[in-house]
Short mmCIF file of N, CA and C in Angstrom, two decimals:
data_model
loop_
_atom_site.label_atom_id
_atom_site.label_comp_id
_atom_site.label_asym_id
_atom_site.label_seq_id
_atom_site.Cartn_x
_atom_site.Cartn_y
_atom_site.Cartn_z
N MET R 1 -26.99 42.68 -66.83
CA MET R 1 -27.34 41.67 -66.17
C MET R 1 -29.12 42.05 -65.76
N LYS R 2 -29.58 40.69 -65.15
CA LYS R 2 -30.79 41.02 -65.08
C LYS R 2 -31.18 40.81 -63.60
N GLU R 3 -32.27 41.20 -64.10
CA GLU R 3 -32.70 41.99 -62.35
C GLU R 3 -33.68 40.70 -61.97
N THR R 4 -33.18 40.31 -60.92
CA THR R 4 -34.02 39.17 -60.60
C THR R 4 -35.57 40.06 -59.57
N SER R 5 -36.30 39.70 -59.91
CA SER R 5 -37.37 39.79 -59.33
C SER R 5 -37.88 38.83 -58.58
N SER R 6 -38.26 38.77 -57.08
CA SER R 6 -38.74 38.07 -56.68
C SER R 6 -40.49 37.91 -56.48
N THR R 7 -40.78 37.33 -56.80
CA THR R 7 -42.17 36.34 -56.43
C THR R 7 -42.57 36.33 -55.31
N PRO R 8 -43.82 36.48 -55.26
CA PRO R 8 -43.68 36.79 -53.49
C PRO R 8 -44.44 35.23 -53.37
N LEU R 9 -44.18 34.19 -54.14
CA LEU R 9 -44.20 32.91 -53.39
C LEU R 9 -42.31 32.36 -52.79
N GLN R 10 -41.51 33.30 -53.57
CA GLN R 10 -40.21 33.18 -52.98
C GLN R 10 -40.14 34.39 -51.70
N GLU R 11 -41.06 34.97 -51.40
CA GLU R 11 -40.85 35.99 -50.85
C GLU R 11 -41.34 35.91 -49.53
N GLY R 12 -42.35 34.94 -49.86
CA GLY R 12 -42.70 33.74 -48.31
C GLY R 12 -41.95 32.84 -47.83
N LEU R 13 -41.22 32.14 -48.65
CA LEU R 13 -40.43 31.09 -48.81
C LEU R 13 -38.91 32.30 -47.55
N LEU R 14 -38.53 33.37 -48.20
CA LEU R 14 -37.31 34.00 -46.68
C LEU R 14 -37.77 34.65 -45.71
N ASP R 15 -39.61 34.21 -45.61
CA ASP R 15 -39.78 34.80 -44.42
C ASP R 15 -39.90 33.70 -43.36
N ILE R 16 -39.72 32.66 -43.63
CA ILE R 16 -39.51 31.00 -42.70
C ILE R 16 -38.71 31.78 -41.52
N ALA R 17 -39.39 31.35 -40.65
CA ALA R 17 -37.80 31.36 -39.89
C ALA R 17 -37.29 29.86 -39.43
N LEU R 18 -36.24 29.56 -39.57
CA LEU R 18 -35.92 27.94 -39.63
C LEU R 18 -35.92 27.15 -38.05
N PRO R 19 -36.37 26.05 -38.34
CA PRO R 19 -36.51 25.59 -36.78
C PRO R 19 -35.35 25.73 -35.71
N SER R 20 -35.32 26.16 -34.75
CA SER R 20 -33.95 26.32 -33.32
C SER R 20 -33.22 25.23 -33.40
N MET R 21 -31.96 24.74 -32.99
CA MET R 21 -31.40 23.46 -32.57
C MET R 21 -32.02 22.78 -31.63
N PRO R 22 -31.95 21.85 -31.15
CA PRO R 22 -32.54 21.27 -30.29
C PRO R 22 -31.55 21.53 -29.14
N PRO R 23 -31.53 22.03 -28.12
CA PRO R 23 -30.74 21.60 -26.77
C PRO R 23 -30.16 20.89 -26.67
N ALA R 24 -28.66 20.99 -26.74
CA ALA R 24 -27.28 19.61 -26.53
C ALA R 24 -27.86 19.09 -25.48
N SER R 25 -27.32 17.34 -25.48
CA SER R 25 -27.87 16.40 -24.84
C SER R 25 -26.44 16.54 -23.75
N LEU R 26 -26.93 16.53 -22.62
CA LEU R 26 -25.95 16.47 -21.33
C LEU R 26 -25.34 15.10 -21.40
N TRP R 27 -25.93 14.21 -21.52
CA TRP R 27 -25.47 12.25 -21.93
C TRP R 27 -24.16 12.65 -21.97
N PRO R 28 -23.41 13.27 -23.13
CA PRO R 28 -21.73 12.48 -23.16
C PRO R 28 -21.14 13.01 -22.01
N GLU R 29 -21.21 14.25 -21.47
CA GLU R 29 -20.16 14.53 -20.54
C GLU R 29 -21.37 13.90 -19.43
N ILE R 30 -22.28 13.88 -19.24
CA ILE R 30 -22.65 12.63 -17.54
C ILE R 30 -21.26 11.78 -17.79
N PHE R 31 -21.78 10.70 -19.48
CA PHE R 31 -20.39 9.67 -19.41
C PHE R 31 -19.69 10.01 -19.23
N LEU R 32 -19.41 11.42 -19.05
CA LEU R 32 -17.59 11.42 -19.56
C LEU R 32 -17.10 11.43 -17.86
N TRP R 33 -18.03 12.17 -16.73
CA TRP R 33 -17.05 12.34 -15.64
C TRP R 33 -17.96 10.97 -14.65
N LEU R 34 -18.88 10.49 -15.19
CA LEU R 34 -18.52 9.00 -14.51
C LEU R 34 -17.80 7.79 -14.75
N GLY R 35 -17.47 8.11 -16.24
CA GLY R 35 -16.39 7.20 -16.51
C GLY R 35 -15.13 7.98 -15.70
N LEU R 36 -14.55 9.16 -15.69
CA LEU R 36 -13.72 9.55 -14.86
C LEU R 36 -13.48 8.64 -13.50
N LEU R 37 -15.08 9.15 -12.29
CA LEU R 37 -15.27 8.65 -12.04
C LEU R 37 -14.61 6.80 -11.46
N PHE R 38 -15.21 6.65 -12.49
CA PHE R 38 -14.89 4.65 -12.28
C PHE R 38 -13.70 4.87 -12.51
N VAL R 39 -12.75 5.03 -13.23
CA VAL R 39 -11.56 5.28 -12.97
C VAL R 39 -10.73 5.97 -11.82
N ALA R 40 -11.37 6.85 -11.31
CA ALA R 40 -10.07 7.10 -10.01
C ALA R 40 -10.66 5.81 -8.67
N LEU R 41 -12.22 5.36 -8.89
CA LEU R 41 -12.61 5.01 -7.98
C LEU R 41 -11.76 3.52 -8.08
N LEU R 42 -11.70 3.12 -8.99
CA LEU R 42 -10.83 1.47 -9.14
C LEU R 42 -10.02 1.71 -9.22
N VAL R 43 -8.88 3.40 -9.49
CA VAL R 43 -7.85 3.38 -9.10
C VAL R 43 -7.73 2.91 -7.39
N ILE R 44 -8.04 3.42 -6.80
CA ILE R 44 -8.31 3.85 -5.32
C ILE R 44 -8.40 2.53 -4.37
N ALA R 45 -9.31 1.80 -5.38
CA ALA R 45 -9.24 0.36 -4.53
C ALA R 45 -8.41 -0.64 -4.62
N LEU R 46 -7.92 -0.87 -6.07
CA LEU R 46 -6.40 -1.34 -6.52
C LEU R 46 -5.53 -1.20 -5.40
N VAL R 47 -5.28 0.18 -4.66
CA VAL R 47 -4.35 1.10 -4.01
C VAL R 47 -4.87 0.15 -2.38
N VAL R 48 -5.71 -0.06 -2.47
CA VAL R 48 -5.87 -0.23 -0.66
C VAL R 48 -6.11 -1.65 -1.04
N PHE R 49 -6.66 -2.08 -2.06
CA PHE R 49 -6.40 -3.96 -1.94
C PHE R 49 -5.11 -4.50 -1.90
N ARG R 50 -3.74 -3.48 -2.77
CA ARG R 50 -2.62 -3.72 -2.76
C ARG R 50 -1.45 -3.44 -0.86
N ILE R 51 -2.68 -2.31 -0.33
CA ILE R 51 -2.06 -2.13 1.31
C ILE R 51 -2.30 -3.82 2.09
N ARG R 52 -3.91 -3.62 1.96
CA ARG R 52 -4.19 -4.66 2.76
C ARG R 52 -3.04 -5.92 2.64
N THR R 53 -3.47 -6.43 1.06
CA THR R 53 -3.22 -8.00 1.36
C THR R 53 -1.49 -7.50 1.72
N THR R 54 -0.70 -6.68 1.05
CA THR R 54 0.47 -6.86 2.26
C THR R 54 1.18 -6.85 3.04
N ARG R 55 -0.26 -5.91 3.54
CA ARG R 55 -0.42 -6.45 5.60
C ARG R 55 -1.26 -7.87 6.10
N MET R 56 -1.75 -9.02 5.03
CA MET R 56 -2.04 -9.54 5.00
C MET R 56 -1.15 -10.95 5.33
N GLN R 57 -0.40 -10.74 3.77
CA GLN R 57 0.87 -11.01 3.56
C GLN R 57 2.29 -11.84 5.19
N ASN R 58 2.06 -10.50 5.75
CA ASN R 58 2.93 -10.34 6.31
C ASN R 58 2.55 -10.65 8.06
N LYS R 59 0.88 -10.72 8.23
CA LYS R 59 0.43 -11.21 9.44
C LYS R 59 0.46 -12.79 8.83
N ARG R 60 -0.63 -13.21 7.89
CA ARG R 60 0.03 -14.56 7.89
C ARG R 60 1.23 -15.53 7.79
N LYS R 61 2.56 -14.86 7.73
CA LYS R 61 4.24 -14.59 7.54
C LYS R 61 4.38 -14.54 9.23
N LEU R 62 3.99 -13.75 9.83
CA LEU R 62 4.36 -13.87 11.55
C LEU R 62 3.45 -15.04 12.02
N ALA R 63 2.57 -15.29 11.64
CA ALA R 63 2.07 -16.38 12.35
C ALA R 63 2.40 -17.75 12.14
N TRP R 64 2.76 -17.85 11.10
CA TRP R 64 3.29 -19.08 10.19
C TRP R 64 4.91 -19.09 10.84
N LEU R 65 5.57 -18.54 10.98
CA LEU R 65 6.72 -18.21 11.58
C LEU R 65 6.75 -18.93 13.31
N ARG R 66 5.16 -17.93 14.04
CA ARG R 66 5.20 -18.71 15.78
C ARG R 66 5.02 -19.75 15.12
N LYS R 67 4.52 -20.37 14.64
CA LYS R 67 4.30 -22.14 14.14
C LYS R 67 5.02 -23.02 14.20
N GLN R 68 6.38 -21.79 13.49
CA GLN R 68 7.99 -22.72 13.47
C GLN R 68 7.80 -23.01 14.36
N VAL R 69 7.79 -21.31 15.55
CA VAL R 69 8.83 -21.52 17.02
C VAL R 69 7.90 -23.03 17.34
N THR R 70 7.13 -22.69 17.70
CA THR R 70 6.32 -23.81 18.63
C THR R 70 6.89 -25.48 18.05
N THR R 71 6.59 -25.49 16.86
CA THR R 71 7.10 -26.98 16.89
C THR R 71 8.19 -26.95 16.24
N GLN R 72 9.32 -26.37 16.47
CA GLN R 72 10.04 -26.39 16.20
C GLN R 72 10.77 -27.40 14.99
N ASN R 73 10.22 -26.68 14.05
CA ASN R 73 10.04 -27.45 12.53
C ASN R 73 10.97 -26.84 11.73
N MET R 74 11.11 -25.12 12.06
CA MET R 74 12.72 -24.54 11.30
C MET R 74 13.47 -23.94 12.49
N HIS R 75 15.06 -23.90 11.64
CA HIS R 75 16.37 -23.88 12.45
C HIS R 75 16.07 -22.01 13.11
N PHE R 76 16.51 -21.83 14.29
CA PHE R 76 16.44 -21.03 14.63
C PHE R 76 16.66 -19.40 13.76
N ARG R 77 17.82 -20.35 13.19
CA ARG R 77 18.97 -18.40 12.42
C ARG R 77 17.76 -18.34 11.46
N THR R 78 17.09 -19.15 10.85
CA THR R 78 16.38 -19.41 9.47
C THR R 78 15.12 -18.28 9.73
N ILE R 79 14.44 -18.76 11.38
CA ILE R 79 13.18 -17.48 11.84
C ILE R 79 13.60 -16.29 11.65
N ALA R 80 14.78 -16.66 12.35
CA ALA R 80 15.38 -15.21 12.41
C ALA R 80 15.85 -14.26 11.02
N TYR R 81 16.61 -14.55 10.40
CA TYR R 81 16.22 -14.39 8.84
C TYR R 81 15.21 -14.04 8.60
N GLU R 82 14.28 -14.51 8.22
CA GLU R 82 13.08 -14.28 7.90
C GLU R 82 12.22 -13.03 8.34
N LEU R 83 12.45 -12.90 9.46
CA LEU R 83 11.99 -11.93 10.90
C LEU R 83 12.13 -10.65 10.07
N ALA R 84 14.00 -10.78 9.91
CA ALA R 84 14.64 -9.83 9.27
C ALA R 84 14.12 -9.15 7.98
N ALA R 85 14.15 -9.70 7.13
CA ALA R 85 13.28 -9.81 5.35
C ALA R 85 12.04 -9.52 5.59
N LEU R 86 10.99 -9.59 6.58
CA LEU R 86 9.96 -9.54 6.57
C LEU R 86 9.96 -7.06 6.56
N VAL R 87 10.78 -7.04 8.20
CA VAL R 87 11.01 -5.93 8.30
C VAL R 87 12.00 -5.02 7.28
N SER R 88 12.93 -5.23 6.49
CA SER R 88 13.79 -4.87 5.62
C SER R 88 12.51 -4.16 4.76
N LYS R 89 12.06 -5.95 4.14
CA LYS R 89 10.69 -5.83 2.87
C LYS R 89 10.04 -4.16 2.96
N SER R 90 9.65 -4.08 4.38
CA SER R 90 8.66 -3.11 4.94
C SER R 90 8.87 -1.48 4.80
N LEU R 91 10.53 -1.41 4.98
CA LEU R 91 10.98 -0.46 4.84
C LEU R 91 11.57 0.25 4.27
N HIS R 92 11.13 -0.86 3.24
CA HIS R 92 12.02 -1.35 1.13
C HIS R 92 13.94 -0.47 1.18
N ALA R 93 14.52 -1.47 2.15
CA ALA R 93 15.31 -1.82 2.34
C ALA R 93 16.33 -2.73 2.14
N ASN R 94 17.30 -2.80 1.18
CA ASN R 94 18.11 -4.12 1.07
C ASN R 94 18.46 -4.72 2.34
N ARG R 95 18.57 -4.39 3.32
CA ARG R 95 18.94 -4.94 5.29
C ARG R 95 18.57 -4.50 5.85
N ILE R 96 18.88 -4.74 6.67
CA ILE R 96 18.93 -4.83 8.38
C ILE R 96 19.88 -4.52 9.13
N CYS R 97 20.80 -3.86 9.49
CA CYS R 97 21.12 -3.60 10.57
C CYS R 97 21.50 -2.34 11.77
N ILE R 98 22.62 -2.19 12.66
CA ILE R 98 22.33 -1.37 13.29
C ILE R 98 22.19 -0.02 12.89
N SER R 99 22.58 0.32 11.85
CA SER R 99 22.67 1.99 11.70
C SER R 99 21.23 1.97 11.04
N SER R 100 20.26 1.27 10.65
CA SER R 100 19.61 1.21 9.90
C SER R 100 18.46 2.28 10.85
N PRO R 101 18.18 3.39 9.61
CA PRO R 101 16.94 4.00 10.23
C PRO R 101 16.03 3.67 11.41
N ASN R 102 15.85 4.71 12.42
CA ASN R 102 13.97 4.71 13.07
C ASN R 102 13.40 4.25 12.39
N PRO R 103 12.03 3.90 12.26
CA PRO R 103 10.71 3.40 11.17
C PRO R 103 9.39 4.56 11.74
N VAL R 104 9.58 4.99 12.87
CA VAL R 104 9.24 5.92 13.45
C VAL R 104 9.40 7.68 13.28
N SER R 105 7.78 7.67 12.89
CA SER R 105 7.56 9.11 12.87
C SER R 105 8.61 10.74 13.67
N LEU R 106 8.48 11.81 13.30
CA LEU R 106 10.04 12.30 14.58
C LEU R 106 9.25 12.24 15.51
N GLU R 107 8.07 12.38 15.85
CA GLU R 107 7.42 12.79 17.16
C GLU R 107 7.33 11.85 18.25
N ASN R 108 7.22 10.43 17.76
CA ASN R 108 7.65 9.57 18.57
C ASN R 108 8.86 8.43 18.19
N ARG R 109 9.81 9.38 17.93
CA ARG R 109 11.06 8.68 17.61
C ARG R 109 11.94 8.80 19.13
N ILE R 110 11.86 10.13 19.53
CA ILE R 110 12.69 10.41 20.85
C ILE R 110 12.34 9.06 21.89
N SER R 111 11.10 8.44 22.42
CA SER R 111 10.18 7.76 23.61
C SER R 111 11.28 5.91 21.91
N ASN R 112 10.99 5.48 20.86
CA ASN R 112 10.95 4.64 20.48
C ASN R 112 12.90 4.22 19.96
N GLU R 113 13.34 5.55 20.60
CA GLU R 113 15.06 5.18 19.38
C GLU R 113 15.82 3.94 20.15
N ASN R 114 15.53 4.03 21.68
CA ASN R 114 15.79 3.01 22.65
C ASN R 114 15.55 1.19 22.62
N SER R 115 14.00 1.21 22.42
CA SER R 115 14.33 -0.16 21.67
C SER R 115 13.60 -0.42 20.06
N TRP R 116 14.19 0.56 19.24
CA TRP R 116 14.59 0.07 17.89
C TRP R 116 15.75 -0.33 17.85
N GLU R 117 17.11 0.34 18.39
CA GLU R 117 18.20 -0.48 18.58
C GLU R 117 18.03 -1.43 19.28
N GLN R 118 17.81 -1.37 20.69
CA GLN R 118 17.23 -3.08 21.15
C GLN R 118 16.88 -3.83 20.19
N TYR R 119 15.81 -3.28 19.35
CA TYR R 119 15.02 -4.62 18.44
C TYR R 119 16.26 -4.74 17.19
N ILE R 120 16.61 -4.34 16.97
CA ILE R 120 17.50 -4.37 15.63
C ILE R 120 19.06 -5.47 16.23
N GLN R 121 19.85 -4.98 17.62
CA GLN R 121 20.63 -5.36 18.73
C GLN R 121 19.89 -7.66 18.59
N GLN R 122 18.97 -7.56 19.59
CA GLN R 122 18.39 -8.20 19.93
C GLN R 122 18.57 -9.51 18.33
N LEU R 123 17.98 -8.97 17.17
CA LEU R 123 17.64 -9.75 15.82
C LEU R 123 19.10 -10.07 14.92
N SER R 124 19.76 -9.06 15.46
CA SER R 124 21.46 -9.80 14.78
C SER R 124 21.80 -10.72 15.91
N THR R 125 21.41 -10.82 16.68
CA THR R 125 21.97 -11.35 17.68
C THR R 125 21.99 -12.98 17.31
N ALA R 126 20.13 -13.09 16.69
CA ALA R 126 19.63 -14.22 16.81
C ALA R 126 20.10 -14.60 15.55
N ARG R 127 20.58 -14.08 14.78
CA ARG R 127 20.52 -13.58 13.34
C ARG R 127 22.15 -14.35 12.75
N TYR R 128 23.53 -14.42 14.28
CA TYR R 128 24.49 -14.36 14.37
C TYR R 128 25.02 -15.04 15.53
N SER R 129 24.55 -14.97 16.32
CA SER R 129 24.70 -16.03 16.90
C SER R 129 24.82 -17.59 17.36
N PRO R 130 25.99 -18.29 17.44
CA PRO R 130 25.93 -19.65 17.87
C PRO R 130 24.94 -20.33 18.41
N LYS R 131 24.99 -19.89 19.77
CA LYS R 131 24.05 -20.38 21.08
C LYS R 131 22.44 -19.96 20.45
N PRO R 132 21.28 -20.90 20.25
CA PRO R 132 19.97 -20.31 20.02
C PRO R 132 19.38 -19.87 21.26
N PRO R 133 18.57 -18.67 20.46
CA PRO R 133 17.44 -18.29 21.95
C PRO R 133 16.48 -19.19 22.10
N SER R 134 15.45 -18.83 22.98
CA SER R 134 14.61 -20.17 24.07
C SER R 134 13.34 -19.60 22.94
N ALA R 135 12.91 -20.48 23.05
CA ALA R 135 11.05 -20.14 21.69
C ALA R 135 10.74 -18.94 22.52
N THR R 136 10.55 -18.56 24.18
CA THR R 136 10.17 -17.15 24.55
C THR R 136 10.89 -15.68 23.89
N GLU R 137 12.32 -16.17 23.82
CA GLU R 137 13.34 -14.87 23.07
C GLU R 137 12.44 -14.70 21.83
N LEU R 138 12.49 -16.02 21.11
CA LEU R 138 12.08 -16.51 19.81
C LEU R 138 10.78 -15.53 19.13
N ASN R 139 10.36 -15.71 20.70
CA ASN R 139 8.01 -15.22 20.35
C ASN R 139 8.34 -13.75 20.54
N ASP R 140 9.35 -13.36 21.66
CA ASP R 140 9.19 -11.88 21.84
C ASP R 140 10.11 -11.01 20.19
N LEU R 141 10.66 -12.06 19.68
CA LEU R 141 11.32 -10.98 18.66
C LEU R 141 10.36 -11.12 17.70
N ILE R 142 9.36 -12.21 17.43
CA ILE R 142 8.69 -11.78 16.42
C ILE R 142 7.02 -10.75 17.34
N ASN R 143 7.10 -10.92 18.30
CA ASN R 143 6.07 -9.52 19.10
C ASN R 143 6.58 -8.42 18.32
N GLN R 144 7.94 -8.21 18.60
CA GLN R 144 8.84 -7.13 18.50
C GLN R 144 8.44 -6.76 16.98
N THR R 145 9.14 -7.19 16.64
CA THR R 145 8.60 -7.29 14.90
C THR R 145 7.04 -6.74 14.69
N GLU R 146 6.59 -7.88 14.77
CA GLU R 146 5.31 -7.36 14.91
C GLU R 146 4.93 -5.58 14.74
N PHE R 147 4.90 -5.69 15.85
CA PHE R 147 4.87 -3.81 16.79
C PHE R 147 5.61 -3.11 15.05
N TRP R 148 6.92 -3.29 14.72
CA TRP R 148 7.54 -2.24 14.32
C TRP R 148 7.21 -2.09 12.71
N MET R 149 6.13 -3.80 13.05
CA MET R 149 6.09 -3.52 10.99
C MET R 149 5.05 -2.83 11.33
N LYS R 150 4.06 -2.96 12.36
CA LYS R 150 2.57 -1.98 12.76
C LYS R 150 3.04 -0.38 12.23
N GLN R 151 4.47 -0.01 13.15
CA GLN R 151 4.96 1.79 12.87
C GLN R 151 5.31 1.70 12.03
N ILE R 152 5.87 0.50 10.86
CA ILE R 152 6.30 1.00 10.01
C ILE R 152 4.82 1.91 8.99
N GLN R 153 4.35 0.82 8.76
CA GLN R 153 2.94 0.43 7.85
C GLN R 153 1.85 1.42 8.21
#
């Protein structure tokens, strides 16, 4: 075997220190976190928008029903069914009846239990009674519906 002798030129090359790596850039991590923050804010905004649009739709529907009561363009039974549909949709229930649970939280349930039952009874009477309720009774029912929808949401 041949022994390699190092020449002074080669020894000088071996003594050269390689340049250190530049510090790692933080930009990819910053963009990743900004992207995640943007996605989280977008999801929150969509949820808030969905809640607000549902509430606004319900308010518009109640205002439209009030107008129908005053102009008497719609049958009283149809108005009562529309009110029941709004409440059942807000409760995520298929139907509203006497056995429907009180939507109010437990701490307020005792004071509102009778009024919830009275509301359901009045709503049922308006839907199934052959005698039409007066315009003031329908307006009271609409006001009660608005109250209970605020409690639900």
